[in-house]
Coordinates of C-alpha atoms in Angstrom, one line a residue:
M43 CA -22.8 -24.6 -208.4
E44 CA -24.9 -23.0 -210.9
A45 CA -26.4 -18.7 -209.5
E46 CA -29.4 -19.5 -210.6
S47 CA -32.6 -17.3 -209.3
N48 CA -35.0 -14.5 -210.5
E49 CA -33.0 -11.3 -209.3
A50 CA -32.9 -9.1 -211.3
E51 CA -30.0 -8.8 -214.2
S52 CA -27.5 -6.8 -214.3
K53 CA -27.4 -4.3 -217.4
D54 CA -23.4 -5.5 -218.0
L55 CA -23.7 -9.2 -217.9
R56 CA -24.6 -12.2 -219.7
R57 CA -27.2 -14.4 -217.9
G58 CA -26.9 -18.4 -219.2
W59 CA -29.0 -21.2 -218.8
T60 CA -28.7 -24.1 -216.3
T61 CA -27.7 -27.8 -216.5
G62 CA -31.7 -28.4 -215.7
A63 CA -32.3 -26.7 -219.0
C64 CA -29.5 -28.4 -221.3
A65 CA -30.7 -31.8 -219.5
A66 CA -34.6 -31.0 -220.9
A67 CA -33.4 -30.0 -223.8
A68 CA -30.7 -32.6 -224.6
T69 CA -33.7 -34.8 -223.7
K70 CA -36.3 -33.0 -226.1
A71 CA -33.5 -33.6 -228.8
A72 CA -32.8 -37.0 -228.3
C73 CA -36.7 -38.0 -228.0
L74 CA -37.2 -36.8 -231.3
A75 CA -34.8 -38.6 -233.1
L76 CA -35.8 -42.6 -231.2
T77 CA -39.5 -40.9 -232.0
G78 CA -38.5 -41.1 -235.8
Q79 CA -38.7 -37.3 -236.0
G80 CA -34.8 -36.7 -236.4
F81 CA -32.4 -34.3 -234.6
P82 CA -33.2 -30.8 -234.7
D83 CA -31.0 -27.7 -236.0
L84 CA -32.1 -26.5 -233.2
V85 CA -34.0 -27.8 -229.7
E86 CA -36.6 -25.3 -228.5
I87 CA -37.4 -26.1 -225.0
T88 CA -40.0 -23.9 -222.4
L89 CA -38.3 -23.3 -219.1
P90 CA -40.8 -22.8 -215.3
G91 CA -41.2 -18.3 -216.5
G92 CA -42.7 -19.0 -220.5
Q93 CA -39.2 -18.5 -221.8
R94 CA -38.7 -20.7 -224.6
P95 CA -35.1 -20.6 -225.3
G96 CA -33.5 -22.6 -227.8
F97 CA -30.0 -24.7 -228.4
T98 CA -27.8 -26.4 -230.8
L99 CA -26.7 -29.7 -230.4
A100 CA -23.3 -30.4 -229.3
L101 CA -23.7 -34.1 -229.8
E102 CA -26.1 -37.0 -232.0
E103 CA -26.1 -40.5 -231.7
T104 CA -29.0 -43.1 -232.3
G105 CA -28.3 -46.6 -232.2
E106 CA -30.2 -50.0 -230.9
G107 CA -32.9 -48.4 -228.6
F108 CA -31.8 -44.8 -228.4
A109 CA -30.6 -41.9 -229.3
R110 CA -28.2 -39.6 -227.8
A111 CA -27.9 -35.9 -227.6
G112 CA -24.9 -33.1 -226.2
I113 CA -25.5 -29.5 -225.6
V114 CA -22.6 -27.6 -224.0
K115 CA -23.6 -25.7 -220.8
D116 CA -23.3 -21.4 -221.5
A117 CA -23.8 -20.3 -218.3
G118 CA -23.1 -16.6 -219.2
D119 CA -21.2 -14.0 -217.4
D120 CA -21.3 -16.4 -214.5
P121 CA -18.2 -18.3 -212.9
D122 CA -20.0 -21.7 -212.7
V123 CA -17.8 -25.0 -212.5
T124 CA -20.1 -26.3 -215.3
H125 CA -19.7 -23.4 -218.0
G126 CA -18.1 -25.6 -221.4
A127 CA -19.6 -28.8 -219.6
L128 CA -21.2 -31.6 -222.3
I129 CA -24.7 -32.2 -221.0
V130 CA -25.7 -35.6 -222.1
S131 CA -29.1 -37.2 -222.3
T132 CA -29.4 -40.7 -223.6
V133 CA -33.1 -41.8 -223.7
R134 CA -34.3 -45.4 -224.6
R135 CA -38.2 -46.2 -224.8
G136 CA -38.9 -48.2 -220.9
V137 CA -41.1 -50.6 -219.4
P138 CA -44.6 -50.4 -220.2
G139 CA -46.7 -48.6 -217.0
A140 CA -43.5 -47.7 -215.7
G141 CA -43.2 -44.0 -216.6
I142 CA -40.3 -41.7 -217.1
R143 CA -37.1 -43.4 -214.7
F144 CA -34.1 -41.5 -214.6
L145 CA -30.2 -43.0 -214.6
A146 CA -27.2 -41.4 -213.8
G147 CA -24.8 -41.7 -216.4
E148 CA -21.2 -40.7 -216.1
G149 CA -20.0 -37.5 -213.7
V150 CA -23.6 -37.2 -212.8
G151 CA -24.1 -37.9 -208.8
M152 CA -25.9 -40.1 -206.8
V153 CA -28.1 -39.4 -203.8
T154 CA -26.6 -41.3 -200.0
R155 CA -28.0 -39.0 -197.4
P156 CA -31.6 -37.7 -196.7
G157 CA -32.7 -34.3 -196.5
L158 CA -32.2 -33.0 -200.0
P159 CA -35.1 -32.8 -202.3
I160 CA -34.0 -36.0 -204.0
A161 CA -34.4 -39.2 -201.8
P162 CA -31.5 -41.4 -201.2
G163 CA -30.5 -43.9 -203.4
E164 CA -32.2 -41.7 -206.7
P165 CA -29.6 -39.9 -209.3
A166 CA -29.1 -36.2 -208.8
I167 CA -31.2 -34.7 -210.9
N168 CA -33.7 -32.5 -208.8
P169 CA -36.7 -32.0 -208.9
M170 CA -37.6 -29.1 -211.5
P171 CA -35.4 -30.4 -213.9
R172 CA -37.4 -33.2 -213.7
Q173 CA -40.3 -31.6 -214.4
M174 CA -38.5 -29.6 -217.7
I175 CA -37.2 -33.0 -219.2
A176 CA -40.8 -34.3 -218.5
E177 CA -42.5 -31.7 -220.0
A178 CA -40.0 -31.6 -223.0
I179 CA -40.4 -35.5 -223.6
A180 CA -44.4 -34.5 -223.2
E181 CA -44.1 -32.4 -226.5
V182 CA -42.5 -34.7 -228.8
A183 CA -44.3 -38.0 -227.1
G184 CA -47.7 -36.8 -226.0
G185 CA -48.9 -39.1 -224.1
E186 CA -46.5 -41.9 -224.3
T187 CA -44.4 -41.6 -221.1
D188 CA -42.6 -44.2 -221.0
F189 CA -38.7 -43.3 -221.5
D190 CA -35.7 -44.4 -219.6
V191 CA -33.6 -41.3 -219.5
E192 CA -29.9 -41.3 -218.3
I193 CA -28.4 -37.9 -218.2
S194 CA -24.2 -37.7 -218.1
V195 CA -21.1 -35.1 -217.6
P196 CA -18.4 -36.2 -219.2
G197 CA -16.0 -35.2 -216.7
G198 CA -18.6 -34.1 -213.9
E199 CA -16.9 -35.9 -210.8
I200 CA -13.8 -34.0 -211.2
L201 CA -16.0 -31.3 -211.7
A202 CA -18.0 -32.1 -208.1
Q203 CA -14.8 -32.0 -206.5
K204 CA -14.7 -28.1 -206.5
T205 CA -18.5 -27.9 -205.6
L206 CA -20.2 -29.0 -201.9
N207 CA -21.7 -32.5 -202.9
G208 CA -19.5 -34.9 -201.7
R209 CA -20.5 -33.0 -198.2
L210 CA -23.9 -33.3 -199.1
G211 CA -23.5 -37.2 -199.7
I212 CA -24.0 -37.0 -203.6
V213 CA -20.9 -38.7 -204.7
G214 CA -20.0 -39.7 -208.2
G215 CA -20.7 -36.2 -209.7
L216 CA -22.7 -33.2 -210.6
S217 CA -25.8 -32.5 -209.2
I218 CA -28.1 -31.6 -212.2
L219 CA -30.1 -28.6 -211.1
G220 CA -32.3 -24.9 -212.2
T221 CA -35.5 -23.7 -211.0
T222 CA -35.7 -21.3 -214.1
G223 CA -33.7 -22.6 -215.9
I224 CA -31.8 -19.3 -216.3
V225 CA -28.2 -18.2 -214.4
I226 CA -27.9 -15.0 -213.5
P227 CA -24.5 -14.1 -213.1
F228 CA -22.7 -13.4 -209.6
S229 CA -26.4 -14.3 -208.0
C230 CA -25.9 -14.8 -204.2
S231 CA -29.3 -17.0 -203.9
A232 CA -27.4 -20.2 -205.3
W233 CA -24.9 -19.8 -202.4
I234 CA -27.9 -19.3 -199.9
H235 CA -29.7 -22.8 -201.0
S236 CA -26.0 -24.3 -201.1
I237 CA -26.9 -23.1 -196.9
W238 CA -30.2 -24.5 -197.1
R239 CA -29.3 -28.1 -198.0
G240 CA -26.5 -28.1 -196.2
I241 CA -28.9 -27.6 -192.9
D242 CA -31.9 -30.1 -194.1
V243 CA -28.7 -32.7 -194.9
A244 CA -27.5 -32.3 -190.9
R245 CA -31.0 -32.2 -189.4
A246 CA -32.2 -35.2 -191.6
S247 CA -29.0 -37.0 -190.2
G248 CA -30.2 -36.0 -186.7
L249 CA -27.5 -33.7 -185.5
T250 CA -27.6 -31.3 -182.6
H251 CA -24.9 -29.4 -183.7
V252 CA -23.8 -27.2 -186.6
A253 CA -21.5 -24.7 -187.8
G254 CA -21.7 -21.9 -190.0
A255 CA -18.0 -20.5 -191.2
T256 CA -16.8 -17.7 -193.1
G257 CA -14.0 -18.9 -194.8
M258 CA -11.6 -22.6 -194.7
T259 CA -9.6 -21.3 -192.2
S260 CA -12.4 -20.9 -189.6
E261 CA -13.7 -23.6 -190.7
Q262 CA -11.1 -26.2 -189.9
A263 CA -10.9 -24.4 -186.7
V264 CA -14.3 -24.6 -185.8
Q265 CA -14.4 -28.5 -187.4
A266 CA -11.2 -29.0 -184.9
H267 CA -12.6 -26.8 -181.6
H268 CA -15.8 -28.8 -181.7
Q269 CA -14.6 -32.7 -183.5
L270 CA -17.3 -31.8 -185.5
P271 CA -18.3 -34.0 -188.9
E272 CA -18.4 -32.6 -192.0
T273 CA -22.3 -33.0 -192.2
A274 CA -22.4 -30.6 -189.5
L275 CA -20.0 -27.3 -191.6
I276 CA -22.0 -25.4 -193.4
D277 CA -20.1 -23.4 -195.8
M278 CA -21.6 -20.0 -194.6
G279 CA -19.7 -17.7 -196.4
D280 CA -20.9 -14.2 -195.9
F281 CA -24.1 -15.2 -195.8
V282 CA -24.5 -15.2 -191.5
G283 CA -28.3 -13.6 -192.1
G284 CA -29.3 -16.1 -195.1
M285 CA -28.3 -19.0 -192.9
L286 CA -29.5 -18.1 -189.6
K287 CA -33.5 -17.0 -190.7
Y288 CA -32.9 -20.4 -192.4
L289 CA -32.2 -21.9 -189.3
R290 CA -35.2 -20.0 -187.5
R291 CA -37.7 -22.2 -189.3
H292 CA -35.9 -25.4 -189.1
P293 CA -33.7 -25.5 -186.0
V294 CA -30.4 -27.3 -184.5
E295 CA -30.2 -27.1 -181.1
H296 CA -26.4 -25.8 -181.3
I297 CA -25.4 -22.9 -184.2
T298 CA -21.4 -21.8 -184.1
I299 CA -20.9 -19.0 -185.8
A300 CA -17.1 -18.6 -186.9
G301 CA -15.1 -16.4 -188.6
G302 CA -12.1 -14.4 -189.1
V303 CA -11.2 -11.3 -187.1
A304 CA -12.5 -8.4 -189.8
K305 CA -16.4 -10.3 -190.6
M306 CA -17.0 -11.1 -187.0
T307 CA -16.4 -7.5 -186.3
K308 CA -19.0 -6.5 -188.5
L309 CA -21.3 -8.9 -187.2
A310 CA -21.2 -7.0 -184.4
Q311 CA -21.4 -3.7 -186.2
G312 CA -25.3 -5.4 -187.4
M313 CA -24.2 -6.8 -190.2
L314 CA -25.7 -10.4 -191.2
D315 CA -24.5 -9.7 -194.9
V316 CA -20.3 -9.4 -194.3
H317 CA -19.4 -8.8 -197.4
S318 CA -17.1 -5.8 -198.2
K319 CA -19.2 -4.5 -200.8
R320 CA -21.8 -4.0 -197.4
G321 CA -19.6 -1.7 -195.8
L322 CA -15.9 -1.8 -193.7
A323 CA -15.6 -2.3 -190.0
D324 CA -15.6 0.9 -188.1
L325 CA -11.8 1.1 -186.3
E326 CA -13.1 4.3 -184.8
A327 CA -16.3 2.4 -182.7
L328 CA -12.9 -0.5 -182.6
A329 CA -10.6 1.8 -180.5
R330 CA -13.8 3.0 -178.5
L331 CA -14.3 -1.0 -177.3
A332 CA -11.4 -1.2 -176.4
L333 CA -10.9 2.0 -174.2
E334 CA -14.3 -0.2 -172.6
A335 CA -12.0 -3.0 -172.6
G336 CA -9.2 -1.7 -170.9
A337 CA -7.1 -0.8 -172.9
S338 CA -5.1 2.4 -172.7
E339 CA -5.3 5.7 -175.3
V340 CA -2.3 4.8 -176.5
L341 CA -3.2 1.9 -178.2
A342 CA -6.7 3.1 -179.1
G343 CA -5.2 5.6 -181.0
E344 CA -2.6 2.1 -182.5
I345 CA -6.4 0.8 -183.2
R346 CA -7.9 3.9 -185.3
T347 CA -5.0 4.3 -187.2
A348 CA -4.1 0.9 -188.4
N349 CA -4.0 -0.6 -191.3
T350 CA -6.6 -3.7 -191.0
V351 CA -9.0 -4.9 -188.4
A352 CA -6.3 -8.3 -187.4
L353 CA -3.8 -5.5 -186.7
A354 CA -6.2 -4.0 -184.5
F355 CA -6.8 -7.6 -182.6
Q356 CA -2.9 -7.8 -182.8
M357 CA -2.2 -4.9 -180.5
A358 CA -5.3 -5.5 -178.3
A359 CA -4.1 -9.0 -177.8
R360 CA -0.2 -7.1 -177.0
D361 CA -1.0 -5.3 -174.3
G362 CA -3.7 -8.1 -173.3
V363 CA -7.0 -6.5 -174.2
P364 CA -10.1 -9.3 -174.4
L365 CA -11.1 -7.4 -177.3
G366 CA -11.9 -10.3 -179.3
D367 CA -14.7 -11.3 -176.4
T368 CA -16.0 -8.1 -176.5
I369 CA -16.4 -8.6 -180.5
A370 CA -17.8 -11.7 -180.4
A371 CA -20.7 -10.3 -177.2
L372 CA -21.7 -7.8 -179.8
A373 CA -21.8 -10.4 -182.6
W374 CA -23.5 -13.0 -180.8
Q375 CA -26.3 -9.9 -179.7
T376 CA -26.7 -9.5 -183.4
A377 CA -26.9 -13.1 -184.8
A378 CA -29.2 -14.0 -181.6
G379 CA -31.6 -10.9 -182.5
T380 CA -32.5 -13.0 -185.7
L381 CA -33.1 -16.5 -183.9
R382 CA -34.8 -15.5 -180.5
S383 CA -35.5 -19.0 -179.6
H384 CA -35.4 -20.5 -176.0
D385 CA -35.0 -24.3 -178.3
I386 CA -31.7 -22.5 -179.7
A387 CA -28.5 -21.8 -177.7
L388 CA -26.2 -20.1 -179.8
E389 CA -22.3 -19.6 -179.9
I390 CA -19.8 -16.7 -181.6
L391 CA -15.9 -17.7 -182.0
I392 CA -13.2 -15.6 -183.7
F393 CA -9.9 -16.9 -185.1
D394 CA -7.0 -15.2 -186.0
R395 CA -5.4 -16.0 -190.0
D396 CA -3.6 -19.3 -188.0
G397 CA -7.1 -20.8 -186.8
K398 CA -5.9 -19.2 -183.3
L399 CA -8.7 -18.7 -181.3
V400 CA -8.8 -15.1 -180.0
G401 CA -12.7 -14.7 -179.0
E402 CA -15.5 -16.4 -177.5
A403 CA -18.9 -16.0 -176.9
P404 CA -20.4 -19.5 -175.7
F405 CA -23.2 -21.0 -175.9
T406 CA -26.3 -18.9 -175.0
P407 CA -30.0 -19.2 -175.5
S408 CA -30.8 -17.2 -178.5
D409 CA -34.2 -15.8 -176.8
H410 CA -31.7 -14.2 -173.4
P411 CA -32.6 -10.8 -171.9
S412 CA -29.7 -9.6 -173.7
S413 CA -30.4 -10.1 -177.5
L414 CA -33.5 -7.9 -176.9
L415 CA -31.4 -5.3 -175.7
P416 CA -31.2 -2.3 -178.1
L417 CA -28.3 -3.1 -180.5
A418 CA -24.8 -1.4 -178.5
S419 CA -23.4 1.6 -180.3
F420 CA -21.0 0.4 -182.4
G421 CA -20.2 1.9 -186.3
D422 CA -23.5 1.5 -187.8
R423 CA -25.6 -1.4 -186.1
N424 CA -28.7 0.0 -187.2
R425 CA -27.1 -2.0 -190.6
R426 CA -29.3 -5.1 -190.8
T427 CA -28.8 -6.6 -194.2

């Protein structure tokens, strides 16, 4: 996954280059060599935003009818799985009139499922990298456009195991990505885009139920709870709002949001981004809700001073107070307020650290009148991100 976006750059973090930008630069260098102009000391390409970065070559090779160049990807200060990977392009002259043909070499995946920007049976080289590669070739060869371009990433099949490619139906390696060519350190946009692609694949596969989970425990639990196929699972992370807003425009009949007690408590407070940086769960408000659910004053006092939300839930369960269902109902209200569609039924499931179901709001059309009510008083319920 590449954290690639147009977000404002952090002053303290260094930007890097996407696999698509590296592939385009390697292709240009190989094309220069193939057409008799030699490998450059520094190869420049034009990014979609007009920037002209220069890349040094880590690999130069020519042979019978081909030229090959490689660039080591620098992701800047982003913890990108492809940082340091060698992005290689092998260029050959193609069939006259065929234009540019893209091929997957070692470590580059093939698309096997519909719903992605690239059709099944094609190398997982996204549209913008293909455009950048075509423009790089045009800078070298002008009107001559008949080339075969094979992109490879040695070791890419192993690296791809750390990505969502398998779930998306991309087999055999990595995707060549990037819409701007620039990696923004710690950007959330790459994760949001992976959520969108997961939804696209689920819809194209004909699924009528998807489940977004905040983490691995809740994902495994919701999959077992509903016996869902892997393609129905959306690695939502903290970005509840990012998933729901896309589903509002690209609906699926049944949506489950699954998460642990702390993040679902923050969703109940009105936070659509449940990352810790957005705020903490409000234990004072949680204690008030527990009282409304039948807790004693003693239990409410224990919840107010609990070290964690998980401990507060354990205390409530010990005393038989259905705090989980109360939180699930409020979380449903927050999430449904984003969807508000009679054609989309929404469910909330809350799991503890062991994957045990501790709170549930059953499937209900997201335009149910309760989604239109003013948000209940629970912490900072006006804080929708």
